[in-house]
Amino acid sequence: MNLSDPKALALLLEAYLLAAGRPLSLERLGELFEEAERPSPSQLKAGLEALRKSCDKRAFELKEVASGYRLQIRERFSPWVGRLWEERPQRYSRALLETLALIAYRQPITRGEIEDIRGVAVNSQIVKTLQEREWIRVVGYRDVPGKPAMFATTKAFLDHFNLKSLEGLPPLAALRELEPEPVLGLEEDAPVPADLQARADASAAEDAGEPREETSFRSLLAELDGMEQGLKTDFDDLAALPVEDSAALADASGQDSDGEETLH
């Protein structure tokens, strides 16, 4: 195989990415070659570009996310592809969506600051769920009495929501322009549209090792916007507090008064 030919290299890179079933960084792709035949980083990028172009008329695409490159089903096919998994998808509560959005946009942020914005205590199960899914982690402790943990998003969060970096997050002010207003009630157990559910829950596909389309963070936030139009988007009233870094990770704790808003 002539690995100096981008088209030939693209076929091998496609095989690597299909077999891996997860994002592979440029460095990791290079490590998969013997030293004598290893393409240079520029050659690998040329091969990846050739692969991207070859996917133009296919049901899947080459996507670069935080952890590297992966092949994934195009988003427009997700409502149909989601039918491959018969179990009922998890439903995200409004409280969980708000908490995740606040962490994503205001990180690092403490549990107390989230509660100040939402006006209600954060359920411990919500924090536990987000940590178990590896979407958030403790990155330090605020230098105030009690040393509250500060939360931030992870690479797994970016990968899951199809983002290369936090700069890819849509502006909160633009949420209402993303989609037409969904016709939804304000009850906590209001049904979520089937196409959103197909995109929002992809963890079962990952566990089964099947190719899948990642959830769009824009769609998730648009759903949140539809459920609660009054979500606070101005965080300027939060005073900046000094940060004391810590290598130790700890579970968040606190009194719950929002216990009914759990993950269904």
PDB file of C-alpha atoms in Angstrom:
ATOM      1  CA  MET A   1       0.000   0.000   0.000  1.00  0.00           C
ATOM      2  CA  ASN A   2       1.323   3.407  -0.998  1.00  0.00           C
ATOM      3  CA  LEU A   3       0.814   5.406   2.206  1.00  0.00           C
ATOM      4  CA  SER A   4       2.147   8.557   0.563  1.00  0.00           C
ATOM      5  CA  ASP A   5      -1.027   8.621  -1.567  1.00  0.00           C
ATOM      6  CA  PRO A   6      -3.748  10.446   0.429  1.00  0.00           C
ATOM      7  CA  LYS A   7      -6.536   8.348  -1.116  1.00  0.00           C
ATOM      8  CA  ALA A   8      -4.820   5.084  -0.196  1.00  0.00           C
ATOM      9  CA  LEU A   9      -4.054   6.382   3.273  1.00  0.00           C
ATOM     10  CA  ALA A  10      -7.684   7.491   3.642  1.00  0.00           C
ATOM     11  CA  LEU A  11      -8.878   3.894   3.218  1.00  0.00           C
ATOM     12  CA  LEU A  12      -6.568   2.696   5.988  1.00  0.00           C
ATOM     13  CA  LEU A  13      -7.599   5.545   8.267  1.00  0.00           C
ATOM     14  CA  GLU A  14     -11.227   4.667   7.617  1.00  0.00           C
ATOM     15  CA  ALA A  15     -10.527   1.086   8.681  1.00  0.00           C
ATOM     16  CA  TYR A  16      -8.810   2.285  11.860  1.00  0.00           C
ATOM     17  CA  LEU A  17     -11.687   4.573  12.832  1.00  0.00           C
ATOM     18  CA  LEU A  18     -14.367   1.985  12.084  1.00  0.00           C
ATOM     19  CA  ALA A  19     -12.564  -0.651  14.116  1.00  0.00           C
ATOM     20  CA  ALA A  20     -11.839   1.672  17.043  1.00  0.00           C
ATOM     21  CA  GLY A  21     -15.445   2.752  17.537  1.00  0.00           C
ATOM     22  CA  ARG A  22     -14.240   5.857  19.386  1.00  0.00           C
ATOM     23  CA  PRO A  23     -12.379   9.078  18.547  1.00  0.00           C
ATOM     24  CA  LEU A  24      -8.679   8.700  17.732  1.00  0.00           C
ATOM     25  CA  SER A  25      -6.280  11.616  17.985  1.00  0.00           C
ATOM     26  CA  LEU A  26      -3.726  12.421  15.292  1.00  0.00           C
ATOM     27  CA  GLU A  27      -0.982  11.209  17.626  1.00  0.00           C
ATOM     28  CA  ARG A  28      -2.753   7.912  18.288  1.00  0.00           C
ATOM     29  CA  LEU A  29      -3.301   7.329  14.574  1.00  0.00           C
ATOM     30  CA  GLY A  30       0.420   7.849  13.986  1.00  0.00           C
ATOM     31  CA  GLU A  31       1.279   5.301  16.683  1.00  0.00           C
ATOM     32  CA  LEU A  32      -0.644   2.620  14.784  1.00  0.00           C
ATOM     33  CA  PHE A  33       2.011   2.574  12.038  1.00  0.00           C
ATOM     34  CA  GLU A  34       5.434   0.936  12.169  1.00  0.00           C
ATOM     35  CA  GLU A  35       8.123   3.559  12.557  1.00  0.00           C
ATOM     36  CA  ALA A  36       9.604   2.911   9.111  1.00  0.00           C
ATOM     37  CA  GLU A  37       6.247   3.455   7.367  1.00  0.00           C
ATOM     38  CA  ARG A  38       4.716   6.065   9.675  1.00  0.00           C
ATOM     39  CA  PRO A  39       3.186   8.992   7.740  1.00  0.00           C
ATOM     40  CA  SER A  40       4.048  12.498   8.862  1.00  0.00           C
ATOM     41  CA  PRO A  41       1.369  14.571  10.631  1.00  0.00           C
ATOM     42  CA  SER A  42       0.813  16.537   7.429  1.00  0.00           C
ATOM     43  CA  GLN A  43       0.326  13.303   5.471  1.00  0.00           C
ATOM     44  CA  LEU A  44      -2.144  12.048   8.083  1.00  0.00           C
ATOM     45  CA  LYS A  45      -4.091  15.293   7.819  1.00  0.00           C
ATOM     46  CA  ALA A  46      -4.122  14.982   4.024  1.00  0.00           C
ATOM     47  CA  GLY A  47      -5.431  11.427   4.367  1.00  0.00           C
ATOM     48  CA  LEU A  48      -8.132  12.545   6.800  1.00  0.00           C
ATOM     49  CA  GLU A  49      -9.170  15.326   4.434  1.00  0.00           C
ATOM     50  CA  ALA A  50      -9.432  12.798   1.599  1.00  0.00           C
ATOM     51  CA  LEU A  51     -11.538  10.596   3.864  1.00  0.00           C
ATOM     52  CA  ARG A  52     -13.780  13.529   4.776  1.00  0.00           C
ATOM     53  CA  LYS A  53     -14.417  14.322   1.111  1.00  0.00           C
ATOM     54  CA  SER A  54     -15.157  10.664   0.321  1.00  0.00           C
ATOM     55  CA  CYS A  55     -17.965  10.766   2.913  1.00  0.00           C
ATOM     56  CA  ASP A  56     -19.780  13.676   1.262  1.00  0.00           C
ATOM     57  CA  LYS A  57     -22.534  11.530  -0.243  1.00  0.00           C
ATOM     58  CA  ARG A  58     -22.585   8.865   2.454  1.00  0.00           C
ATOM     59  CA  ALA A  59     -24.833   8.376   5.482  1.00  0.00           C
ATOM     60  CA  PHE A  60     -21.831   8.907   7.755  1.00  0.00           C
ATOM     61  CA  GLU A  61     -19.274  11.687   8.116  1.00  0.00           C
ATOM     62  CA  LEU A  62     -15.799  12.295   9.499  1.00  0.00           C
ATOM     63  CA  LYS A  63     -16.050  14.503  12.574  1.00  0.00           C
ATOM     64  CA  GLU A  64     -13.297  16.034  14.709  1.00  0.00           C
ATOM     65  CA  VAL A  65     -14.243  16.272  18.384  1.00  0.00           C
ATOM     66  CA  ALA A  66     -12.260  17.004  21.533  1.00  0.00           C
ATOM     67  CA  SER A  67     -10.657  13.541  21.722  1.00  0.00           C
ATOM     68  CA  GLY A  68      -9.819  13.248  18.032  1.00  0.00           C
ATOM     69  CA  TYR A  69     -11.443  12.045  14.816  1.00  0.00           C
ATOM     70  CA  ARG A  70     -14.327   9.627  14.417  1.00  0.00           C
ATOM     71  CA  LEU A  71     -16.782   8.361  11.835  1.00  0.00           C
ATOM     72  CA  GLN A  72     -20.400   8.908  12.809  1.00  0.00           C
ATOM     73  CA  ILE A  73     -23.912   8.719  11.396  1.00  0.00           C
ATOM     74  CA  ARG A  74     -25.169  12.058  10.082  1.00  0.00           C
ATOM     75  CA  GLU A  75     -27.567  13.802  12.436  1.00  0.00           C
ATOM     76  CA  ARG A  76     -30.485  13.833  10.021  1.00  0.00           C
ATOM     77  CA  PHE A  77     -30.643  10.024  10.163  1.00  0.00           C
ATOM     78  CA  SER A  78     -30.715   9.833  13.973  1.00  0.00           C
ATOM     79  CA  PRO A  79     -34.520   9.480  14.374  1.00  0.00           C
ATOM     80  CA  TRP A  80     -34.376   6.298  12.291  1.00  0.00           C
ATOM     81  CA  VAL A  81     -31.081   4.965  13.572  1.00  0.00           C
ATOM     82  CA  GLY A  82     -32.346   5.351  17.133  1.00  0.00           C
ATOM     83  CA  ARG A  83     -34.865   2.570  16.452  1.00  0.00           C
ATOM     84  CA  LEU A  84     -32.035   0.047  16.507  1.00  0.00           C
ATOM     85  CA  TRP A  85     -32.152   0.136  20.316  1.00  0.00           C
ATOM     86  CA  GLU A  86     -35.465  -1.056  21.665  1.00  0.00           C
ATOM     87  CA  GLU A  87     -35.020  -0.075  25.292  1.00  0.00           C
ATOM     88  CA  ARG A  88     -36.695   3.142  26.351  1.00  0.00           C
ATOM     89  CA  PRO A  89     -34.222   6.060  26.244  1.00  0.00           C
ATOM     90  CA  GLN A  90     -33.462   7.940  29.416  1.00  0.00           C
ATOM     91  CA  ARG A  91     -35.370  11.163  29.828  1.00  0.00           C
ATOM     92  CA  TYR A  92     -33.559  14.249  31.021  1.00  0.00           C
ATOM     93  CA  SER A  93     -35.344  16.324  33.627  1.00  0.00           C
ATOM     94  CA  ARG A  94     -35.536  20.086  33.308  1.00  0.00           C
ATOM     95  CA  ALA A  95     -33.404  20.399  36.445  1.00  0.00           C
ATOM     96  CA  LEU A  96     -30.641  18.251  34.955  1.00  0.00           C
ATOM     97  CA  LEU A  97     -30.645  20.185  31.686  1.00  0.00           C
ATOM     98  CA  GLU A  98     -30.461  23.507  33.497  1.00  0.00           C
ATOM     99  CA  THR A  99     -27.644  22.293  35.741  1.00  0.00           C
ATOM    100  CA  LEU A 100     -25.635  20.969  32.792  1.00  0.00           C
ATOM    101  CA  ALA A 101     -26.159  24.160  30.791  1.00  0.00           C
ATOM    102  CA  LEU A 102     -25.032  26.344  33.702  1.00  0.00           C
ATOM    103  CA  ILE A 103     -21.889  24.260  34.228  1.00  0.00           C
ATOM    104  CA  ALA A 104     -21.096  24.346  30.506  1.00  0.00           C
ATOM    105  CA  TYR A 105     -21.497  28.117  30.163  1.00  0.00           C
ATOM    106  CA  ARG A 106     -20.301  29.330  33.553  1.00  0.00           C
ATOM    107  CA  GLN A 107     -17.506  26.852  34.406  1.00  0.00           C
ATOM    108  CA  PRO A 108     -15.906  26.560  36.801  1.00  0.00           C
ATOM    109  CA  ILE A 109     -19.005  26.942  38.960  1.00  0.00           C
ATOM    110  CA  THR A 110     -19.947  25.726  42.414  1.00  0.00           C
ATOM    111  CA  ARG A 111     -23.130  23.995  43.431  1.00  0.00           C
ATOM    112  CA  GLY A 112     -24.113  27.040  45.487  1.00  0.00           C
ATOM    113  CA  GLU A 113     -23.766  29.340  42.468  1.00  0.00           C
ATOM    114  CA  ILE A 114     -25.963  27.001  40.422  1.00  0.00           C
ATOM    115  CA  GLU A 115     -28.557  27.097  43.184  1.00  0.00           C
ATOM    116  CA  ASP A 116     -28.415  30.911  43.326  1.00  0.00           C
ATOM    117  CA  ILE A 117     -29.180  31.108  39.597  1.00  0.00           C
ATOM    118  CA  ARG A 118     -31.872  28.411  39.546  1.00  0.00           C
ATOM    119  CA  GLY A 119     -33.413  29.554  42.827  1.00  0.00           C
ATOM    120  CA  VAL A 120     -33.688  25.980  44.129  1.00  0.00           C
ATOM    121  CA  ALA A 121     -31.320  23.437  45.674  1.00  0.00           C
ATOM    122  CA  VAL A 122     -29.543  21.080  43.264  1.00  0.00           C
ATOM    123  CA  ASN A 123     -30.547  17.458  43.721  1.00  0.00           C
ATOM    124  CA  SER A 124     -27.521  15.321  44.640  1.00  0.00           C
ATOM    125  CA  GLN A 125     -28.694  12.684  42.142  1.00  0.00           C
ATOM    126  CA  ILE A 126     -28.318  15.198  39.311  1.00  0.00           C
ATOM    127  CA  VAL A 127     -24.681  15.883  40.185  1.00  0.00           C
ATOM    128  CA  LYS A 128     -24.060  12.139  40.602  1.00  0.00           C
ATOM    129  CA  THR A 129     -25.637  11.364  37.219  1.00  0.00           C
ATOM    130  CA  LEU A 130     -23.556  13.994  35.407  1.00  0.00           C
ATOM    131  CA  GLN A 131     -20.377  12.708  37.066  1.00  0.00           C
ATOM    132  CA  GLU A 132     -21.204   9.065  36.307  1.00  0.00           C
ATOM    133  CA  ARG A 133     -21.702   9.939  32.655  1.00  0.00           C
ATOM    134  CA  GLU A 134     -18.313  11.700  32.853  1.00  0.00           C
ATOM    135  CA  TRP A 135     -19.810  14.922  31.550  1.00  0.00           C
ATOM    136  CA  ILE A 136     -18.591  16.979  34.531  1.00  0.00           C
ATOM    137  CA  ARG A 137     -15.763  16.751  37.075  1.00  0.00           C
ATOM    138  CA  VAL A 138     -14.408  18.594  40.074  1.00  0.00           C
ATOM    139  CA  VAL A 139     -11.576  20.896  38.998  1.00  0.00           C
ATOM    140  CA  GLY A 140     -10.803  22.635  42.270  1.00  0.00           C
ATOM    141  CA  TYR A 141     -12.288  24.224  45.354  1.00  0.00           C
ATOM    142  CA  ARG A 142     -13.451  27.817  45.895  1.00  0.00           C
ATOM    143  CA  ASP A 143     -11.382  29.613  48.530  1.00  0.00           C
ATOM    144  CA  VAL A 144     -14.348  30.493  50.739  1.00  0.00           C
ATOM    145  CA  PRO A 145     -15.710  28.951  53.941  1.00  0.00           C
ATOM    146  CA  GLY A 146     -16.639  25.337  53.334  1.00  0.00           C
ATOM    147  CA  LYS A 147     -14.309  25.053  50.308  1.00  0.00           C
ATOM    148  CA  PRO A 148     -17.130  24.185  47.858  1.00  0.00           C
ATOM    149  CA  ALA A 149     -16.173  22.065  44.859  1.00  0.00           C
ATOM    150  CA  MET A 150     -16.044  23.743  41.460  1.00  0.00           C
ATOM    151  CA  PHE A 151     -17.449  21.834  38.492  1.00  0.00           C
ATOM    152  CA  ALA A 152     -16.451  21.961  34.829  1.00  0.00           C
ATOM    153  CA  THR A 153     -17.212  19.898  31.746  1.00  0.00           C
ATOM    154  CA  THR A 154     -14.953  17.153  30.396  1.00  0.00           C
ATOM    155  CA  LYS A 155     -13.668  15.919  27.039  1.00  0.00           C
ATOM    156  CA  ALA A 156     -16.339  13.217  27.236  1.00  0.00           C
ATOM    157  CA  PHE A 157     -18.961  15.980  27.381  1.00  0.00           C
ATOM    158  CA  LEU A 158     -17.516  17.608  24.264  1.00  0.00           C
ATOM    159  CA  ASP A 159     -17.308  14.253  22.467  1.00  0.00           C
ATOM    160  CA  HIS A 160     -20.880  13.325  23.333  1.00  0.00           C
ATOM    161  CA  PHE A 161     -22.297  16.622  22.156  1.00  0.00           C
ATOM    162  CA  ASN A 162     -20.254  16.642  18.971  1.00  0.00           C
ATOM    163  CA  LEU A 163     -18.031  19.562  19.974  1.00  0.00           C
ATOM    164  CA  LYS A 164     -14.327  20.091  19.341  1.00  0.00           C
ATOM    165  CA  SER A 165     -13.995  22.730  22.074  1.00  0.00           C
ATOM    166  CA  LEU A 166     -16.130  24.910  24.322  1.00  0.00           C
ATOM    167  CA  GLU A 167     -16.012  27.591  21.653  1.00  0.00           C
ATOM    168  CA  GLY A 168     -18.430  25.404  19.710  1.00  0.00           C
ATOM    169  CA  LEU A 169     -21.197  25.945  22.276  1.00  0.00           C
ATOM    170  CA  PRO A 170     -24.065  27.974  20.812  1.00  0.00           C
ATOM    171  CA  PRO A 171     -24.734  31.388  22.386  1.00  0.00           C
ATOM    172  CA  LEU A 172     -27.543  31.160  24.930  1.00  0.00           C
ATOM    173  CA  ALA A 173     -29.088  34.274  23.409  1.00  0.00           C
ATOM    174  CA  ALA A 174     -29.474  32.448  20.096  1.00  0.00           C
ATOM    175  CA  LEU A 175     -31.422  29.486  21.463  1.00  0.00           C
ATOM    176  CA  ARG A 176     -34.829  30.810  20.515  1.00  0.00           C
ATOM    177  CA  GLU A 177     -33.686  31.180  16.921  1.00  0.00           C
ATOM    178  CA  LEU A 178     -32.562  27.559  16.558  1.00  0.00           C
ATOM    179  CA  GLU A 179     -35.910  25.817  16.119  1.00  0.00           C
ATOM    180  CA  PRO A 180     -39.627  26.659  16.068  1.00  0.00           C
ATOM    181  CA  GLU A 181     -41.172  26.742  19.515  1.00  0.00           C
ATOM    182  CA  PRO A 182     -42.102  23.169  20.511  1.00  0.00           C
ATOM    183  CA  VAL A 183     -45.672  22.625  21.664  1.00  0.00           C
ATOM    184  CA  LEU A 184     -44.987  21.368  25.171  1.00  0.00           C
ATOM    185  CA  GLY A 185     -46.662  21.699  28.518  1.00  0.00           C
ATOM    186  CA  LEU A 186     -44.766  22.928  31.519  1.00  0.00           C
ATOM    187  CA  GLU A 187     -45.312  19.779  33.590  1.00  0.00           C
ATOM    188  CA  GLU A 188     -42.174  18.039  34.745  1.00  0.00           C
ATOM    189  CA  ASP A 189     -43.260  14.808  33.048  1.00  0.00           C
ATOM    190  CA  ALA A 190     -44.174  16.427  29.738  1.00  0.00           C
ATOM    191  CA  PRO A 191     -43.309  14.109  26.825  1.00  0.00           C
ATOM    192  CA  VAL A 192     -40.143  14.852  24.880  1.00  0.00           C
ATOM    193  CA  PRO A 193     -40.293  14.718  21.049  1.00  0.00           C
ATOM    194  CA  ALA A 194     -39.232  11.335  19.679  1.00  0.00           C
ATOM    195  CA  ASP A 195     -36.558  12.736  17.370  1.00  0.00           C
ATOM    196  CA  LEU A 196     -34.906  14.581  20.266  1.00  0.00           C
ATOM    197  CA  GLN A 197     -34.980  11.437  22.392  1.00  0.00           C
ATOM    198  CA  ALA A 198     -33.276   9.471  19.615  1.00  0.00           C
ATOM    199  CA  ARG A 199     -30.464  12.016  19.641  1.00  0.00           C
ATOM    200  CA  ALA A 200     -30.362  12.732  23.340  1.00  0.00           C
ATOM    201  CA  ASP A 201     -29.737   9.191  24.502  1.00  0.00           C
ATOM    202  CA  ALA A 202     -26.768   7.543  22.831  1.00  0.00           C
ATOM    203  CA  SER A 203     -25.085   5.818  25.738  1.00  0.00           C
ATOM    204  CA  ALA A 204     -26.705   2.429  25.093  1.00  0.00           C
ATOM    205  CA  ALA A 205     -25.326   2.436  21.556  1.00  0.00           C
ATOM    206  CA  GLU A 206     -21.855   3.217  22.858  1.00  0.00           C
ATOM    207  CA  ASP A 207     -22.018   0.347  25.354  1.00  0.00           C
ATOM    208  CA  ALA A 208     -23.025  -2.031  22.572  1.00  0.00           C
ATOM    209  CA  GLY A 209     -20.137  -0.889  20.363  1.00  0.00           C
ATOM    210  CA  GLU A 210     -22.454   0.241  17.578  1.00  0.00           C
ATOM    211  CA  PRO A 211     -21.866   3.338  15.416  1.00  0.00           C
ATOM    212  CA  ARG A 212     -24.171   6.160  16.406  1.00  0.00           C
ATOM    213  CA  GLU A 213     -24.858   9.829  15.968  1.00  0.00           C
ATOM    214  CA  GLU A 214     -23.973  12.123  18.857  1.00  0.00           C
ATOM    215  CA  THR A 215     -26.476  14.438  20.476  1.00  0.00           C
ATOM    216  CA  SER A 216     -26.447  18.021  19.304  1.00  0.00           C
ATOM    217  CA  PHE A 217     -25.963  20.385  22.239  1.00  0.00           C
ATOM    218  CA  ARG A 218     -27.951  22.963  20.294  1.00  0.00           C
ATOM    219  CA  SER A 219     -30.932  20.577  20.195  1.00  0.00           C
ATOM    220  CA  LEU A 220     -30.605  19.769  23.873  1.00  0.00           C
ATOM    221  CA  LEU A 221     -30.532  23.445  24.811  1.00  0.00           C
ATOM    222  CA  ALA A 222     -33.398  24.207  22.437  1.00  0.00           C
ATOM    223  CA  GLU A 223     -35.439  21.587  24.256  1.00  0.00           C
ATOM    224  CA  LEU A 224     -34.507  23.172  27.584  1.00  0.00           C
ATOM    225  CA  ASP A 225     -35.497  26.550  26.199  1.00  0.00           C
ATOM    226  CA  GLY A 226     -38.862  25.142  25.184  1.00  0.00           C
ATOM    227  CA  MET A 227     -39.484  23.676  28.627  1.00  0.00           C
ATOM    228  CA  GLU A 228     -38.546  26.811  30.549  1.00  0.00           C
ATOM    229  CA  GLN A 229     -38.469  30.130  28.741  1.00  0.00           C
ATOM    230  CA  GLY A 230     -37.417  31.947  31.908  1.00  0.00           C
ATOM    231  CA  LEU A 231     -33.969  30.351  32.295  1.00  0.00           C
ATOM    232  CA  LYS A 232     -31.556  33.004  33.506  1.00  0.00           C
ATOM    233  CA  THR A 233     -28.894  33.857  30.925  1.00  0.00           C
ATOM    234  CA  ASP A 234     -27.244  36.879  32.560  1.00  0.00           C
ATOM    235  CA  PHE A 235     -24.567  35.744  35.001  1.00  0.00           C
ATOM    236  CA  ASP A 236     -22.893  39.103  35.568  1.00  0.00           C
ATOM    237  CA  ASP A 237     -24.318  39.341  39.082  1.00  0.00           C
ATOM    238  CA  LEU A 238     -22.166  36.446  40.244  1.00  0.00           C
ATOM    239  CA  ALA A 239     -19.148  37.881  42.019  1.00  0.00           C
ATOM    240  CA  ALA A 240     -15.789  36.482  40.939  1.00  0.00           C
ATOM    241  CA  LEU A 241     -14.223  34.610  43.813  1.00  0.00           C
ATOM    242  CA  PRO A 242     -10.579  33.550  44.241  1.00  0.00           C
ATOM    243  CA  VAL A 243      -9.781  30.008  43.204  1.00  0.00           C
ATOM    244  CA  GLU A 244      -7.582  27.556  45.095  1.00  0.00           C
ATOM    245  CA  ASP A 245      -6.570  24.659  42.864  1.00  0.00           C
ATOM    246  CA  SER A 246      -6.647  21.139  44.281  1.00  0.00           C
ATOM    247  CA  ALA A 247      -5.631  17.834  42.760  1.00  0.00           C
ATOM    248  CA  ALA A 248      -8.018  15.881  44.980  1.00  0.00           C
ATOM    249  CA  LEU A 249     -11.454  15.128  43.594  1.00  0.00           C
ATOM    250  CA  ALA A 250     -14.451  15.037  45.907  1.00  0.00           C
ATOM    251  CA  ASP A 251     -18.180  14.365  45.561  1.00  0.00           C
ATOM    252  CA  ALA A 252     -20.474  17.353  45.848  1.00  0.00           C
ATOM    253  CA  SER A 253     -22.810  17.291  48.855  1.00  0.00           C
ATOM    254  CA  GLY A 254     -25.614  19.460  50.223  1.00  0.00           C
ATOM    255  CA  GLN A 255     -29.220  19.616  51.329  1.00  0.00           C
ATOM    256  CA  ASP A 256     -31.787  18.853  48.602  1.00  0.00           C
ATOM    257  CA  SER A 257     -35.076  20.644  48.244  1.00  0.00           C
ATOM    258  CA  ASP A 258     -35.542  19.782  44.571  1.00  0.00           C
ATOM    259  CA  GLY A 259     -35.889  16.042  45.024  1.00  0.00           C
ATOM    260  CA  GLU A 260     -38.783  15.650  42.621  1.00  0.00           C
ATOM    261  CA  GLU A 261     -36.657  16.789  39.655  1.00  0.00           C
ATOM    262  CA  THR A 262     -34.721  13.601  39.009  1.00  0.00           C
ATOM    263  CA  LEU A 263     -33.628  11.742  35.929  1.00  0.00           C
ATOM    264  CA  HIS A 264     -36.465   9.534  34.627  1.00  0.00           C
TER     265      HIS A 264
END
